Short mmCIF file of N, CA, C and O in Angstrom, two decimals:
data_model
loop_
_atom_site.label_atom_id
_atom_site.label_comp_id
_atom_site.label_asym_id
_atom_site.label_seq_id
_atom_site.Cartn_x
_atom_site.Cartn_y
_atom_site.Cartn_z
N MET A 10 -10.91 -5.26 -2.62
CA MET A 10 -9.77 -5.24 -2.67
C MET A 10 -9.29 -6.66 -2.33
O MET A 10 -9.80 -7.43 -1.43
N ARG A 11 -8.67 -7.22 -3.05
CA ARG A 11 -8.07 -8.61 -3.06
C ARG A 11 -7.36 -8.80 -1.92
O ARG A 11 -6.49 -7.69 -1.57
N LYS A 12 -6.88 -10.06 -1.50
CA LYS A 12 -6.15 -10.22 -0.53
C LYS A 12 -4.74 -9.99 -0.73
O LYS A 12 -3.85 -9.41 0.36
N ASN A 13 -4.20 -10.32 -1.94
CA ASN A 13 -2.80 -10.00 -2.13
C ASN A 13 -2.58 -8.76 -3.14
O ASN A 13 -1.61 -8.53 -3.79
N SER A 14 -3.64 -7.78 -3.05
CA SER A 14 -3.31 -6.41 -3.73
C SER A 14 -2.27 -5.72 -3.18
O SER A 14 -1.69 -5.98 -1.98
N ILE A 15 -1.72 -4.78 -3.80
CA ILE A 15 -0.89 -3.80 -3.65
C ILE A 15 -1.14 -2.98 -2.27
O ILE A 15 -0.30 -2.79 -1.50
N LYS A 16 -2.46 -2.62 -2.40
CA LYS A 16 -2.76 -1.93 -1.24
C LYS A 16 -2.91 -2.56 0.07
O LYS A 16 -2.49 -1.90 0.94
N ASN A 17 -3.52 -3.98 0.11
CA ASN A 17 -3.40 -4.52 1.07
C ASN A 17 -1.93 -4.96 1.69
O ASN A 17 -1.94 -4.98 2.94
N ILE A 18 -1.12 -5.34 0.99
CA ILE A 18 0.27 -5.40 1.40
C ILE A 18 0.86 -4.28 1.91
O ILE A 18 1.47 -4.17 2.95
N ARG A 19 0.57 -2.97 1.45
CA ARG A 19 0.85 -1.63 1.87
C ARG A 19 0.15 -1.31 3.49
O ARG A 19 1.05 -1.06 4.30
N VAL A 20 -1.06 -1.76 3.48
CA VAL A 20 -1.60 -1.49 4.77
C VAL A 20 -0.90 -2.57 5.74
O VAL A 20 -0.80 -2.12 6.87
N ASN A 21 -0.68 -3.65 5.49
CA ASN A 21 -0.08 -4.80 6.20
C ASN A 21 1.23 -4.29 6.77
O ASN A 21 1.48 -4.53 7.98
N GLU A 22 2.06 -3.76 5.97
CA GLU A 22 3.33 -3.41 6.35
C GLU A 22 3.38 -2.20 7.18
O GLU A 22 3.97 -2.05 8.26
N GLU A 23 2.30 -1.31 6.90
CA GLU A 23 2.32 0.00 7.54
C GLU A 23 1.72 -0.14 9.06
O GLU A 23 2.19 0.19 10.11
N VAL A 24 0.69 -1.15 9.16
CA VAL A 24 0.18 -1.44 10.55
C VAL A 24 1.24 -2.30 11.28
O VAL A 24 1.42 -1.82 12.63
N MET A 25 2.08 -3.07 10.74
CA MET A 25 2.96 -3.84 11.43
C MET A 25 4.05 -2.84 11.81
O MET A 25 4.70 -3.06 13.23
N ARG A 26 4.58 -2.21 11.22
CA ARG A 26 5.50 -0.98 11.47
C ARG A 26 4.94 -0.16 12.68
O ARG A 26 5.83 -0.06 13.68
N GLU A 27 3.76 0.48 12.61
CA GLU A 27 3.44 1.13 13.57
C GLU A 27 2.95 0.07 14.91
O GLU A 27 3.39 0.75 16.01
N LEU A 28 2.59 -0.99 14.85
CA LEU A 28 2.35 -1.90 15.93
C LEU A 28 3.51 -2.26 16.58
O LEU A 28 3.68 -2.30 17.74
N SER A 29 4.67 -2.45 15.79
CA SER A 29 5.93 -2.63 16.53
C SER A 29 6.60 -1.52 17.26
O SER A 29 6.99 -1.48 18.34
N GLN A 30 6.36 -0.43 16.87
CA GLN A 30 6.70 0.96 17.48
C GLN A 30 5.92 1.12 18.40
O GLN A 30 6.49 1.28 19.62
N ILE A 31 4.57 0.96 18.50
CA ILE A 31 3.69 1.11 19.92
C ILE A 31 4.37 0.05 21.04
O ILE A 31 4.19 0.46 21.88
N ILE A 32 4.27 -1.18 20.55
CA ILE A 32 4.97 -2.35 21.56
C ILE A 32 6.01 -1.86 22.08
O ILE A 32 6.46 -2.06 23.31
N ARG A 33 7.15 -1.16 21.24
CA ARG A 33 8.69 -1.03 21.81
C ARG A 33 8.54 0.00 22.66
O ARG A 33 9.29 0.17 23.60
N ASN A 34 7.64 1.07 22.25
CA ASN A 34 8.11 2.36 22.88
C ASN A 34 7.03 2.89 23.84
O ASN A 34 7.23 3.82 24.93
N GLU A 35 5.70 2.55 23.42
CA GLU A 35 4.45 3.23 24.22
C GLU A 35 3.96 2.32 25.46
O GLU A 35 3.41 2.86 26.39
N ILE A 36 4.17 1.02 25.20
CA ILE A 36 3.42 0.11 26.30
C ILE A 36 4.32 0.11 27.50
O ILE A 36 5.56 -0.34 27.19
N LYS A 37 3.71 0.29 28.59
CA LYS A 37 4.84 0.25 29.97
C LYS A 37 4.31 -1.10 30.73
O LYS A 37 4.78 -1.10 31.86
N ASP A 38 3.57 -2.16 30.27
CA ASP A 38 3.25 -3.22 31.04
C ASP A 38 4.54 -3.94 31.34
O ASP A 38 5.14 -4.59 30.40
N PRO A 39 4.89 -4.30 32.47
CA PRO A 39 6.05 -5.09 32.87
C PRO A 39 5.78 -6.88 32.29
O PRO A 39 6.90 -7.22 32.24
N ARG A 40 4.75 -7.15 31.97
CA ARG A 40 4.59 -8.63 31.60
C ARG A 40 5.08 -8.76 30.23
O ARG A 40 5.42 -9.71 29.63
N ILE A 41 5.27 -7.75 29.33
CA ILE A 41 5.66 -7.67 27.96
C ILE A 41 7.26 -7.88 28.00
O ILE A 41 7.91 -6.73 28.33
N HIS A 42 7.73 -8.87 27.50
CA HIS A 42 9.01 -9.10 27.37
C HIS A 42 9.70 -8.30 26.32
O HIS A 42 9.09 -7.80 25.37
N PRO A 43 10.98 -7.75 26.82
CA PRO A 43 11.75 -6.54 26.06
C PRO A 43 12.07 -7.12 24.62
O PRO A 43 12.29 -6.38 23.57
N MET A 44 12.33 -8.47 24.44
CA MET A 44 12.61 -9.06 23.29
C MET A 44 11.49 -9.62 22.52
O MET A 44 11.21 -10.79 21.92
N THR A 45 10.57 -8.79 22.12
CA THR A 45 9.10 -9.14 21.51
C THR A 45 9.14 -8.40 20.22
O THR A 45 9.57 -7.09 20.07
N SER A 46 8.74 -9.15 19.03
CA SER A 46 8.86 -8.50 17.94
C SER A 46 7.54 -9.07 17.08
O SER A 46 6.82 -9.94 17.32
N VAL A 47 7.15 -7.98 16.36
CA VAL A 47 6.06 -8.36 15.37
C VAL A 47 6.47 -8.99 14.00
O VAL A 47 7.24 -8.34 13.43
N VAL A 48 6.29 -10.39 13.91
CA VAL A 48 6.50 -11.11 12.63
C VAL A 48 5.92 -10.62 11.51
O VAL A 48 6.66 -10.13 10.40
N THR A 49 4.71 -10.60 11.49
CA THR A 49 3.87 -10.29 10.19
C THR A 49 2.43 -9.95 10.76
O THR A 49 2.00 -10.34 11.99
N VAL A 50 1.57 -8.95 10.14
CA VAL A 50 0.15 -8.64 10.23
C VAL A 50 -0.53 -8.89 9.19
O VAL A 50 -0.22 -8.36 7.98
N GLU A 51 -1.79 -9.53 9.23
CA GLU A 51 -2.57 -9.70 8.26
C GLU A 51 -3.83 -9.01 8.57
O GLU A 51 -4.71 -9.34 9.31
N VAL A 52 -4.03 -7.79 7.80
CA VAL A 52 -5.50 -7.12 7.95
C VAL A 52 -6.28 -7.58 7.01
O VAL A 52 -6.26 -7.86 5.91
N ALA A 53 -7.72 -7.81 7.69
CA ALA A 53 -8.76 -8.29 6.77
C ALA A 53 -8.96 -7.23 5.39
O ALA A 53 -8.53 -6.02 5.76
N THR A 54 -9.73 -7.59 4.57
CA THR A 54 -9.95 -6.56 3.48
C THR A 54 -10.97 -5.64 3.78
O THR A 54 -10.73 -4.56 3.26
N ASP A 55 -11.86 -5.89 4.64
CA ASP A 55 -12.59 -4.64 5.00
C ASP A 55 -12.04 -3.85 6.12
O ASP A 55 -12.78 -2.99 6.71
N LEU A 56 -10.71 -4.05 6.70
CA LEU A 56 -10.24 -3.28 7.48
C LEU A 56 -10.63 -3.31 8.81
O LEU A 56 -10.37 -2.33 9.75
N LYS A 57 -11.47 -4.23 9.16
CA LYS A 57 -12.05 -4.24 10.39
C LYS A 57 -11.18 -5.09 11.56
O LYS A 57 -11.42 -4.97 12.82
N SER A 58 -10.67 -6.15 11.13
CA SER A 58 -9.66 -6.98 11.81
C SER A 58 -8.31 -7.24 11.59
O SER A 58 -8.27 -6.90 10.17
N ALA A 59 -7.62 -7.63 12.33
CA ALA A 59 -6.05 -8.03 11.86
C ALA A 59 -5.61 -8.85 12.68
O ALA A 59 -5.82 -8.82 13.94
N LYS A 60 -4.92 -9.82 12.33
CA LYS A 60 -4.08 -10.91 13.03
C LYS A 60 -2.57 -10.25 13.22
O LYS A 60 -1.94 -10.37 12.09
N ALA A 61 -1.94 -10.26 14.32
CA ALA A 61 -0.69 -9.85 14.69
C ALA A 61 -0.01 -11.05 15.17
O ALA A 61 -0.17 -11.66 15.98
N TYR A 62 0.94 -11.60 14.33
CA TYR A 62 1.67 -12.76 14.80
C TYR A 62 2.96 -12.19 15.35
O TYR A 62 3.98 -11.52 14.94
N ILE A 63 2.93 -12.48 16.67
CA ILE A 63 4.16 -11.89 17.73
C ILE A 63 5.02 -12.93 18.09
O ILE A 63 4.86 -14.05 18.43
N SER A 64 6.41 -12.82 18.10
CA SER A 64 7.54 -13.64 18.47
C SER A 64 8.21 -12.95 19.69
O SER A 64 8.49 -12.04 19.78
N VAL A 65 8.20 -14.06 20.70
CA VAL A 65 9.00 -13.61 21.99
C VAL A 65 10.26 -14.29 22.30
O VAL A 65 10.22 -15.59 22.05
N LEU A 66 11.34 -13.76 22.22
CA LEU A 66 12.60 -14.50 22.83
C LEU A 66 12.61 -14.68 24.07
O LEU A 66 12.90 -13.97 25.07
N GLY A 67 12.16 -16.09 24.42
CA GLY A 67 12.14 -16.28 25.95
C GLY A 67 11.44 -17.59 26.14
O GLY A 67 11.24 -18.38 25.49
N ASP A 68 11.31 -17.89 27.50
CA ASP A 68 11.00 -19.28 27.85
C ASP A 68 9.34 -19.20 27.81
O ASP A 68 8.68 -18.35 27.30
N GLU A 69 8.42 -20.38 28.14
CA GLU A 69 7.05 -20.68 27.69
C GLU A 69 6.27 -19.48 28.57
O GLU A 69 5.58 -18.76 28.14
N LYS A 70 6.99 -19.48 29.98
CA LYS A 70 6.02 -18.29 30.60
C LYS A 70 6.15 -16.85 30.25
O LYS A 70 5.23 -16.25 30.22
N GLN A 71 7.31 -16.58 29.80
CA GLN A 71 7.64 -15.20 29.32
C GLN A 71 6.62 -14.90 28.20
O GLN A 71 6.05 -14.06 27.82
N GLN A 72 6.62 -15.88 27.25
CA GLN A 72 5.52 -15.93 26.15
C GLN A 72 4.36 -15.69 26.35
O GLN A 72 3.57 -14.78 25.96
N GLN A 73 3.77 -16.35 27.27
CA GLN A 73 2.35 -16.39 27.89
C GLN A 73 2.09 -15.27 28.27
O GLN A 73 0.97 -14.52 28.11
N ASP A 74 3.10 -14.69 29.33
CA ASP A 74 2.86 -13.27 29.87
C ASP A 74 2.79 -12.21 28.83
O ASP A 74 1.92 -11.20 29.35
N THR A 75 3.56 -12.24 27.93
CA THR A 75 3.84 -11.15 27.02
C THR A 75 2.35 -11.16 26.03
O THR A 75 1.90 -10.05 25.98
N ILE A 76 1.73 -12.34 25.74
CA ILE A 76 0.41 -12.29 24.81
C ILE A 76 -0.76 -11.73 26.11
O ILE A 76 -1.45 -11.24 25.41
N ALA A 77 -0.49 -12.31 27.19
CA ALA A 77 -1.68 -11.70 28.24
C ALA A 77 -1.61 -10.15 28.25
O ALA A 77 -2.51 -9.36 28.33
N GLY A 78 -0.29 -9.66 28.41
CA GLY A 78 0.02 -8.23 28.44
C GLY A 78 -0.47 -7.55 27.01
O GLY A 78 -1.25 -6.39 27.35
N LEU A 79 -0.39 -8.01 26.12
CA LEU A 79 -0.94 -7.51 24.75
C LEU A 79 -2.40 -7.53 24.62
O LEU A 79 -2.94 -6.76 24.30
N LYS A 80 -2.75 -8.40 25.18
CA LYS A 80 -4.23 -8.73 24.98
C LYS A 80 -4.87 -7.65 25.93
O LYS A 80 -6.24 -7.25 25.59
N SER A 81 -4.38 -7.51 27.07
CA SER A 81 -4.85 -6.56 28.10
C SER A 81 -4.85 -5.05 27.48
O SER A 81 -5.52 -3.96 27.90
N ALA A 82 -3.83 -5.04 26.79
CA ALA A 82 -3.80 -3.48 26.16
C ALA A 82 -4.43 -3.24 24.77
O ALA A 82 -3.94 -2.30 24.22
N GLU A 83 -5.36 -4.23 24.62
CA GLU A 83 -5.60 -3.93 23.18
C GLU A 83 -6.48 -2.85 22.67
O GLU A 83 -6.28 -2.07 21.63
N GLY A 84 -7.06 -2.22 23.68
CA GLY A 84 -7.81 -0.96 23.52
C GLY A 84 -6.66 0.20 23.25
O GLY A 84 -7.00 1.17 22.44
N PHE A 85 -5.70 0.13 24.16
CA PHE A 85 -4.71 1.09 24.05
C PHE A 85 -4.05 1.11 22.84
O PHE A 85 -3.76 2.28 21.89
N ILE A 86 -3.76 -0.14 22.20
CA ILE A 86 -2.91 -0.21 21.14
C ILE A 86 -3.98 0.34 19.94
O ILE A 86 -3.39 0.97 18.99
N ARG A 87 -5.18 -0.01 19.84
CA ARG A 87 -5.90 0.27 18.71
C ARG A 87 -6.45 1.94 18.77
O ARG A 87 -6.21 2.51 17.71
N ARG A 88 -6.25 2.56 19.96
CA ARG A 88 -6.34 3.85 19.89
C ARG A 88 -5.10 4.62 19.32
O ARG A 88 -5.27 5.65 18.53
N LYS A 89 -4.13 4.09 19.64
CA LYS A 89 -2.85 4.52 19.11
C LYS A 89 -2.61 4.37 17.78
O LYS A 89 -2.12 5.15 16.92
N LEU A 90 -2.96 3.09 17.20
CA LEU A 90 -3.15 3.05 15.63
C LEU A 90 -4.03 3.81 14.98
O LEU A 90 -3.63 4.51 14.03
N ALA A 91 -5.20 4.28 15.59
CA ALA A 91 -6.11 4.94 14.86
C ALA A 91 -5.48 6.52 14.71
O ALA A 91 -5.77 7.19 13.64
N SER A 92 -4.82 7.00 16.01
CA SER A 92 -4.15 8.14 15.78
C SER A 92 -2.79 8.19 14.93
O SER A 92 -2.59 9.23 14.35
N ASN A 93 -2.17 7.09 14.84
CA ASN A 93 -0.93 7.19 13.91
C ASN A 93 -1.08 6.87 12.33
O ASN A 93 -0.17 7.22 11.32
N ILE A 94 -2.34 6.05 12.27
CA ILE A 94 -2.57 5.55 10.62
C ILE A 94 -3.85 6.11 10.38
O ILE A 94 -4.83 6.02 10.90
N ASN A 95 -3.85 6.69 9.06
CA ASN A 95 -5.31 7.12 8.76
C ASN A 95 -5.75 6.14 7.85
O ASN A 95 -5.58 6.12 6.52
N LEU A 96 -6.68 5.18 8.32
CA LEU A 96 -7.55 4.34 7.65
C LEU A 96 -8.99 4.46 7.96
O LEU A 96 -9.26 5.41 8.76
N ARG A 97 -9.86 4.03 7.07
CA ARG A 97 -11.27 4.30 6.92
C ARG A 97 -11.62 3.49 8.37
O ARG A 97 -12.59 4.25 9.21
N ASN A 98 -11.40 2.53 8.45
CA ASN A 98 -11.67 1.85 9.98
C ASN A 98 -10.17 1.15 10.68
O ASN A 98 -9.43 0.88 9.84
N THR A 99 -10.17 1.41 11.93
CA THR A 99 -9.16 0.97 12.55
C THR A 99 -9.21 -0.36 12.81
O THR A 99 -10.03 -0.90 13.45
N PRO A 100 -8.28 -1.54 12.60
CA PRO A 100 -8.76 -2.80 12.68
C PRO A 100 -8.54 -3.23 14.11
O PRO A 100 -7.83 -2.58 14.98
N GLU A 101 -9.40 -4.34 14.50
CA GLU A 101 -9.09 -4.82 15.91
C GLU A 101 -8.17 -5.83 15.80
O GLU A 101 -8.35 -6.81 15.12
N VAL A 102 -7.15 -5.59 16.74
CA VAL A 102 -6.12 -6.53 16.59
C VAL A 102 -6.19 -7.78 17.48
O VAL A 102 -6.45 -7.55 18.51
N THR A 103 -5.85 -8.88 17.13
CA THR A 103 -5.83 -10.30 17.58
C THR A 103 -4.40 -10.67 17.55
O THR A 103 -3.93 -10.67 16.56
N PHE A 104 -3.83 -10.94 18.80
CA PHE A 104 -2.39 -11.12 18.88
C PHE A 104 -2.36 -12.79 18.95
O PHE A 104 -3.05 -13.63 19.74
N ILE A 105 -1.58 -13.53 17.97
CA ILE A 105 -1.14 -14.99 17.82
C ILE A 105 0.33 -14.99 18.35
O ILE A 105 1.18 -14.28 17.60
N LEU A 106 0.51 -16.09 19.02
CA LEU A 106 2.30 -16.40 19.41
C LEU A 106 2.68 -17.12 18.18
O LEU A 106 2.07 -17.95 17.73
N ASP A 107 3.65 -16.49 17.56
CA ASP A 107 4.39 -17.39 16.37
C ASP A 107 5.59 -17.79 16.92
O ASP A 107 6.48 -16.94 17.46
N GLN A 108 5.97 -19.05 16.93
CA GLN A 108 7.00 -19.80 17.22
C GLN A 108 7.82 -20.22 16.05
O GLN A 108 8.75 -21.17 16.16
N SER A 109 7.76 -19.54 14.95
CA SER A 109 8.38 -20.22 13.68
C SER A 109 9.94 -19.84 13.80
O SER A 109 10.75 -20.54 13.33
N ILE A 110 10.26 -18.64 14.57
CA ILE A 110 11.56 -18.29 14.60
C ILE A 110 12.28 -19.13 15.44
O ILE A 110 13.50 -19.68 15.17
N GLU A 111 11.78 -19.50 16.75
CA GLU A 111 12.27 -20.38 17.63
C GLU A 111 12.44 -21.80 16.97
O GLU A 111 13.40 -22.49 17.19
N TYR A 112 11.35 -22.20 16.42
CA TYR A 112 11.52 -23.47 15.61
C TYR A 112 12.59 -23.44 14.56
O TYR A 112 13.27 -24.65 14.38
N GLY A 113 12.85 -22.60 13.91
CA GLY A 113 14.19 -22.33 12.97
C GLY A 113 15.50 -22.48 13.53
O GLY A 113 16.36 -23.11 12.95
N VAL A 114 15.44 -21.86 14.63
CA VAL A 114 16.76 -22.02 15.27
C VAL A 114 16.95 -23.39 15.85
O VAL A 114 17.75 -23.87 15.87
N ARG A 115 15.99 -23.91 16.28
CA ARG A 115 15.97 -25.20 16.88
C ARG A 115 16.51 -26.18 15.69
O ARG A 115 17.47 -26.97 16.03
N MET A 116 15.77 -26.10 14.76
CA MET A 116 16.05 -27.10 13.59
C MET A 116 17.55 -26.88 13.16
O MET A 116 18.12 -27.89 12.76
N SER A 117 18.01 -25.71 12.98
CA SER A 117 19.24 -25.19 12.59
C SER A 117 20.31 -25.86 13.60
O SER A 117 21.41 -26.55 12.83
N LYS A 118 20.04 -25.90 14.96
CA LYS A 118 20.73 -26.46 15.81
C LYS A 118 21.13 -28.05 15.57
O LYS A 118 22.05 -28.62 15.67
N LEU A 119 19.73 -28.46 15.32
CA LEU A 119 19.76 -30.07 15.28
C LEU A 119 20.56 -30.46 13.94
O LEU A 119 21.41 -31.36 13.92
N ILE A 120 20.52 -29.89 12.92
CA ILE A 120 21.37 -29.98 11.71
C ILE A 120 22.58 -29.80 11.94
O ILE A 120 23.56 -30.57 11.41
N ASP A 121 23.18 -28.83 12.80
CA ASP A 121 24.65 -28.53 12.86
C ASP A 121 25.14 -29.81 13.84
O ASP A 121 26.13 -30.15 13.69
N ASP A 122 24.14 -30.25 14.86
CA ASP A 122 24.65 -31.39 15.67
C ASP A 122 24.90 -32.68 14.68
O ASP A 122 25.72 -33.53 15.05
N VAL A 123 24.07 -32.85 13.72
CA VAL A 123 24.13 -33.90 12.88
C VAL A 123 25.39 -33.95 12.03
O VAL A 123 25.93 -34.99 11.87
N ASN A 124 25.53 -32.78 11.47
CA ASN A 124 26.87 -32.59 10.76
C ASN A 124 28.04 -32.76 11.56
O ASN A 124 29.07 -33.31 11.08
N LYS A 125 28.08 -32.34 12.83
CA LYS A 125 29.22 -32.46 13.59
C LYS A 125 29.37 -34.03 13.98
O LYS A 125 30.51 -34.70 14.10
N GLY A 126 28.24 -34.67 14.17
CA GLY A 126 28.25 -36.18 14.29
C GLY A 126 28.85 -36.90 13.24
O GLY A 126 29.44 -37.97 13.37
N SER A 127 28.44 -36.58 12.05
CA SER A 127 28.99 -37.32 10.75
C SER A 127 30.33 -37.04 10.50
O SER A 127 31.03 -37.78 9.74
N GLU A 128 31.02 -35.89 11.01
CA GLU A 128 32.28 -35.66 10.49
C GLU A 128 33.36 -36.36 11.68
O GLU A 128 34.54 -36.54 11.25
N ALA A 129 32.63 -36.61 12.79
CA ALA A 129 33.46 -37.33 13.68
C ALA A 129 33.63 -38.89 13.37
O ALA A 129 33.33 -39.58 12.43
#
């Protein structure tokens, strides 16, 4: 299976959908911030590992606490994925903090500030 094959794209989307559902509804860890979203998931071609890019709307401490909470719940999340998705192998999920949304909002604000400064 190639990296950008239709099957791999479909598996990535399905794992992302189920992962966000599990994080939102099933995990009761107070360290996980309520404004946590799964940006993207990259499942390896052998279906044994997956990288989940997580975005947290909050400060640095809330982001680190959320990642720590997700890492401690890896076994529970993998078991839920196995029961919800019918795959040959259930991937071992690695959580990576993604700050691209936060970076985009900050850049947009800076551009707006520059535009306001040039109008004045």
